Amino acid sequence: MNTTLVNNFNDIVTGRRSIRYYDPSVKISKEEMTEILNKATMAPSSVNMQPWRFLVMESDEAKATLAPLARFNNSQVETSSAMIAVFGDLNNFDKGEEIYSKAVELGYMPQDVKEQMMGRLTAHFDTLDPEVNKETVLIDGGLVSMNLMLAARAHGYDTCPIGGYEKDKISEAFGLDKDRYVPVMLISIGKAANTGYPSVRLPVEEVAEWK
C-alpha cells in the first residue's frame, strides 16, 4: 500500500468543507479550471456516454444573471471564483459515434466491437424510456459533480454543492434548451475565506449491512 497516496486522498476527502464565503480576490485561470474539469470527467458514466455539461459562470454579468435564481446562496455567488452549473444532456447519445470512434483510434477497442456496440446502443436509445434517461443522466451528473469537488480540493480550492436554486429557469436564463439539458446542481468554487465547519456523519454500522 502506498501510504503517501492514501494519506493524500484522506486529506482531500476528510478535509473537504462546504464553503459559503470565499476570498473574492482569488481568481482561477481558464487553464486551471480546464484541468479541474478534465479530472472531473474521469468519472464513470452509463455506457460511457458522459452526459455531463458544464456552465462556468465567472464574469460579473453571468453571476448577475444567476443571482436571482440562487437568492438563498448569494454569498457563494458573490464571493466565489466561479459558479459551475452541472447539467445532464438528454441527447447524450449524439456523442456516441465520436466517443466510440476515438476509442478505436486510440486502440482501446477493435473496430468490429465498436460496430457491434453502436448497433446495440442505437437500438437501446431508440426505445429508451425518457424517465429512465433522465434518471441516468442525473446519476452520472452526481458522479461527475463529486469528482469535480475532489479535483478542486486537490488543486487547493474549496467548493459547495448547491441544490437550492430555480432549476426550472436556469437553462433558459443562459440560452440553453430546457427540454434537453437537465439541471443537476450548482457548485461554487474558490479559496475559502474561513475554514468552514465540520459536519456529523452517521457511523458505517448504521448505513451499511453485510450478508
GROMACS .gro file of C-alpha atoms in nm:
model
  211
    1MET     CA    1   0.000   0.000   0.000
    2ASN     CA    2   0.129   0.347  -0.092
    3THR     CA    3   0.093   0.526   0.242
    4THR     CA    4   0.162   0.871   0.096
    5LEU     CA    5  -0.107   0.827  -0.168
    6VAL     CA    6  -0.357   0.705   0.091
    7ASN     CA    7  -0.279   0.995   0.323
    8ASN     CA    8  -0.314   1.248   0.042
    9PHE     CA    9  -0.651   1.102  -0.055
   10ASN     CA   10  -0.763   1.104   0.309
   11ASP     CA   11  -0.669   1.471   0.335
   12ILE     CA   12  -0.866   1.555   0.021
   13VAL     CA   13  -1.176   1.367   0.130
   14THR     CA   14  -1.187   1.435   0.503
   15GLY     CA   15  -1.065   1.794   0.470
   16ARG     CA   16  -1.339   1.899   0.231
   17ARG     CA   17  -1.590   2.150   0.371
   18SER     CA   18  -1.896   2.311   0.216
   19ILE     CA   19  -1.785   2.673   0.198
   20ARG     CA   20  -2.024   2.967   0.182
   21TYR     CA   21  -1.782   3.261   0.187
   22TYR     CA   22  -1.479   3.284  -0.041
   23ASP     CA   23  -1.192   3.524  -0.090
   24PRO     CA   24  -1.326   3.735  -0.379
   25SER     CA   25  -0.974   3.840  -0.482
   26VAL     CA   26  -0.884   3.482  -0.583
   27LYS     CA   27  -0.941   3.400  -0.948
   28ILE     CA   28  -0.897   3.066  -1.122
   29SER     CA   29  -0.748   3.079  -1.469
   30LYS     CA   30  -0.930   2.918  -1.759
   31GLU     CA   31  -0.634   2.682  -1.798
   32GLU     CA   32  -0.650   2.559  -1.439
   33MET     CA   33  -1.029   2.536  -1.445
   34THR     CA   34  -0.997   2.324  -1.758
   35GLU     CA   35  -0.755   2.094  -1.572
   36ILE     CA   36  -1.003   2.058  -1.286
   37LEU     CA   37  -1.288   1.981  -1.526
   38ASN     CA   38  -1.072   1.732  -1.716
   39LYS     CA   39  -1.008   1.544  -1.392
   40ALA     CA   40  -1.377   1.560  -1.303
   41THR     CA   41  -1.471   1.396  -1.632
   42MET     CA   42  -1.274   1.086  -1.540
   43ALA     CA   43  -1.593   0.987  -1.353
   44PRO     CA   44  -1.776   0.677  -1.479
   45SER     CA   45  -2.099   0.708  -1.675
   46SER     CA   46  -2.360   0.475  -1.818
   47VAL     CA   47  -2.222   0.311  -2.138
   48ASN     CA   48  -1.955   0.586  -2.128
   49MET     CA   49  -2.189   0.847  -2.280
   50GLN     CA   50  -2.054   1.120  -2.049
   51PRO     CA   51  -2.380   1.319  -2.040
   52TRP     CA   52  -2.244   1.595  -1.816
   53ARG     CA   53  -2.226   1.950  -1.945
   54PHE     CA   54  -2.077   2.241  -1.751
   55LEU     CA   55  -2.161   2.610  -1.747
   56VAL     CA   56  -1.879   2.802  -1.576
   57MET     CA   57  -2.004   3.139  -1.455
   58GLU     CA   58  -1.714   3.362  -1.356
   59SER     CA   59  -1.794   3.701  -1.509
   60ASP     CA   60  -1.987   3.970  -1.323
   61GLU     CA   61  -2.255   3.953  -1.593
   62ALA     CA   62  -2.305   3.578  -1.560
   63LYS     CA   63  -2.317   3.598  -1.181
   64ALA     CA   64  -2.571   3.880  -1.201
   65THR     CA   65  -2.790   3.658  -1.418
   66LEU     CA   66  -2.753   3.370  -1.172
   67ALA     CA   67  -2.804   3.569  -0.851
   68PRO     CA   68  -3.187   3.596  -0.858
   69LEU     CA   69  -3.209   3.223  -0.938
   70ALA     CA   70  -2.996   3.131  -0.634
   71ARG     CA   71  -3.104   3.405  -0.395
   72PHE     CA   72  -3.059   3.187  -0.084
   73ASN     CA   73  -2.697   3.125  -0.180
   74ASN     CA   74  -2.587   3.472  -0.285
   75SER     CA   75  -2.281   3.470  -0.058
   76GLN     CA   76  -2.136   3.192  -0.276
   77VAL     CA   77  -2.243   3.363  -0.597
   78GLU     CA   78  -2.089   3.695  -0.499
   79THR     CA   79  -1.760   3.578  -0.346
   80SER     CA   80  -1.666   3.257  -0.531
   81SER     CA   81  -1.413   3.248  -0.812
   82ALA     CA   82  -1.683   3.081  -1.022
   83MET     CA   83  -2.018   2.911  -1.004
   84ILE     CA   84  -2.041   2.590  -1.206
   85ALA     CA   85  -2.380   2.469  -1.320
   86VAL     CA   86  -2.377   2.096  -1.392
   87PHE     CA   87  -2.634   1.974  -1.644
   88GLY     CA   88  -2.724   1.634  -1.785
   89ASP     CA   89  -2.766   1.620  -2.164
   90LEU     CA   90  -3.067   1.406  -2.252
   91ASN     CA   91  -2.934   1.386  -2.611
   92ASN     CA   92  -2.604   1.242  -2.491
   93PHE     CA   93  -2.608   0.958  -2.744
   94ASP     CA   94  -2.543   1.220  -3.014
   95LYS     CA   95  -2.181   1.190  -2.898
   96GLY     CA   96  -2.179   0.810  -2.917
   97GLU     CA   97  -2.014   0.781  -3.257
   98GLU     CA   98  -1.745   1.032  -3.160
   99ILE     CA   99  -1.669   0.856  -2.830
  100TYR     CA  100  -1.653   0.503  -2.967
  101SER     CA  101  -1.461   0.604  -3.282
  102LYS     CA  102  -1.200   0.772  -3.063
  103ALA     CA  103  -1.174   0.451  -2.858
  104VAL     CA  104  -1.092   0.262  -3.178
  105GLU     CA  105  -0.840   0.527  -3.286
  106LEU     CA  106  -0.659   0.503  -2.952
  107GLY     CA  107  -0.654   0.124  -2.962
  108TYR     CA  108  -0.892   0.081  -2.671
  109MET     CA  109  -1.146  -0.111  -2.879
  110PRO     CA  110  -1.138  -0.309  -3.208
  111GLN     CA  111  -1.346  -0.170  -3.496
  112ASP     CA  112  -1.574  -0.474  -3.509
  113VAL     CA  113  -1.652  -0.444  -3.137
  114LYS     CA  114  -1.727  -0.073  -3.183
  115GLU     CA  115  -1.970  -0.150  -3.466
  116GLN     CA  116  -2.146  -0.416  -3.257
  117MET     CA  117  -2.170  -0.182  -2.958
  118MET     CA  118  -2.302   0.107  -3.163
  119GLY     CA  119  -2.568  -0.117  -3.316
  120ARG     CA  120  -2.686  -0.231  -2.975
  121LEU     CA  121  -2.671   0.118  -2.828
  122THR     CA  122  -2.863   0.269  -3.117
  123ALA     CA  123  -3.145   0.019  -3.059
  124HIS     CA  124  -3.126   0.086  -2.684
  125PHE     CA  125  -3.150   0.464  -2.710
  126ASP     CA  126  -3.421   0.447  -2.978
  127THR     CA  127  -3.653   0.277  -2.728
  128LEU     CA  128  -3.524   0.427  -2.403
  129ASP     CA  129  -3.795   0.550  -2.167
  130PRO     CA  130  -3.746   0.929  -2.122
  131GLU     CA  131  -3.777   0.899  -1.744
  132VAL     CA  132  -3.507   0.630  -1.733
  133ASN     CA  133  -3.288   0.851  -1.950
  134LYS     CA  134  -3.340   1.142  -1.711
  135GLU     CA  135  -3.265   0.930  -1.404
  136THR     CA  136  -2.946   0.804  -1.568
  137VAL     CA  137  -2.808   1.148  -1.655
  138LEU     CA  138  -2.885   1.269  -1.302
  139ILE     CA  139  -2.690   0.978  -1.153
  140ASP     CA  140  -2.400   1.038  -1.391
  141GLY     CA  141  -2.419   1.410  -1.315
  142GLY     CA  142  -2.388   1.334  -0.944
  143LEU     CA  143  -2.080   1.121  -1.005
  144VAL     CA  144  -1.903   1.391  -1.206
  145SER     CA  145  -2.001   1.657  -0.951
  146MET     CA  146  -1.834   1.470  -0.665
  147ASN     CA  147  -1.527   1.416  -0.881
  148LEU     CA  148  -1.522   1.787  -0.959
  149MET     CA  149  -1.527   1.880  -0.590
  150LEU     CA  150  -1.245   1.637  -0.511
  151ALA     CA  151  -1.041   1.762  -0.808
  152ALA     CA  152  -1.090   2.120  -0.691
  153ARG     CA  153  -0.972   2.021  -0.343
  154ALA     CA  154  -0.662   1.858  -0.492
  155HIS     CA  155  -0.586   2.191  -0.664
  156GLY     CA  156  -0.614   2.375  -0.334
  157TYR     CA  157  -0.964   2.517  -0.381
  158ASP     CA  158  -1.284   2.481  -0.185
  159THR     CA  159  -1.638   2.410  -0.302
  160CYS     CA  160  -2.000   2.388  -0.201
  161PRO     CA  161  -2.268   2.180  -0.377
  162ILE     CA  162  -2.595   2.371  -0.410
  163GLY     CA  163  -2.936   2.226  -0.486
  164GLY     CA  164  -3.140   2.528  -0.376
  165TYR     CA  165  -3.185   2.727  -0.693
  166GLU     CA  166  -3.451   2.771  -0.958
  167LYS     CA  167  -3.382   2.471  -1.174
  168ASP     CA  168  -3.683   2.539  -1.394
  169LYS     CA  169  -3.538   2.874  -1.504
  170ILE     CA  170  -3.161   2.836  -1.521
  171SER     CA  171  -3.138   2.673  -1.865
  172GLU     CA  172  -3.337   2.942  -2.043
  173ALA     CA  173  -3.164   3.219  -1.844
  174PHE     CA  174  -2.837   3.115  -2.010
  175GLY     CA  175  -2.977   3.032  -2.352
  176LEU     CA  176  -2.988   2.654  -2.314
  177ASP     CA  177  -3.265   2.422  -2.430
  178LYS     CA  178  -3.455   2.337  -2.109
  179ASP     CA  179  -3.607   2.026  -2.270
  180ARG     CA  180  -3.259   1.890  -2.341
  181TYR     CA  181  -3.040   2.000  -2.050
  182VAL     CA  182  -3.144   1.876  -1.705
  183PRO     CA  183  -3.004   2.076  -1.410
  184VAL     CA  184  -2.810   1.857  -1.167
  185MET     CA  185  -2.662   2.107  -0.921
  186LEU     CA  186  -2.461   2.425  -0.879
  187ILE     CA  187  -2.108   2.407  -0.741
  188SER     CA  188  -1.934   2.715  -0.604
  189ILE     CA  189  -1.554   2.710  -0.622
  190GLY     CA  190  -1.281   2.935  -0.488
  191LYS     CA  191  -1.050   2.988  -0.193
  192ALA     CA  192  -1.231   2.974   0.140
  193ALA     CA  193  -1.245   3.297   0.339
  194ASN     CA  194  -1.275   3.089   0.657
  195THR     CA  195  -1.219   2.726   0.748
  196GLY     CA  196  -1.585   2.628   0.737
  197TYR     CA  197  -1.707   2.377   0.988
  198PRO     CA  198  -1.708   2.000   1.011
  199SER     CA  199  -2.035   1.810   0.998
  200VAL     CA  200  -2.150   1.487   1.157
  201ARG     CA  201  -2.159   1.163   0.960
  202LEU     CA  202  -2.357   0.859   1.062
  203PRO     CA  203  -2.135   0.563   1.152
  204VAL     CA  204  -2.094   0.299   0.885
  205GLU     CA  205  -2.265   0.048   1.113
  206GLU     CA  206  -2.588   0.247   1.074
  207VAL     CA  207  -2.578   0.284   0.696
  208ALA     CA  208  -2.432  -0.047   0.578
  209GLU     CA  209  -2.500  -0.413   0.635
  210TRP     CA  210  -2.320  -0.727   0.534
  211LYS     CA  211  -2.488  -1.050   0.425
   0.00000   0.00000   0.00000
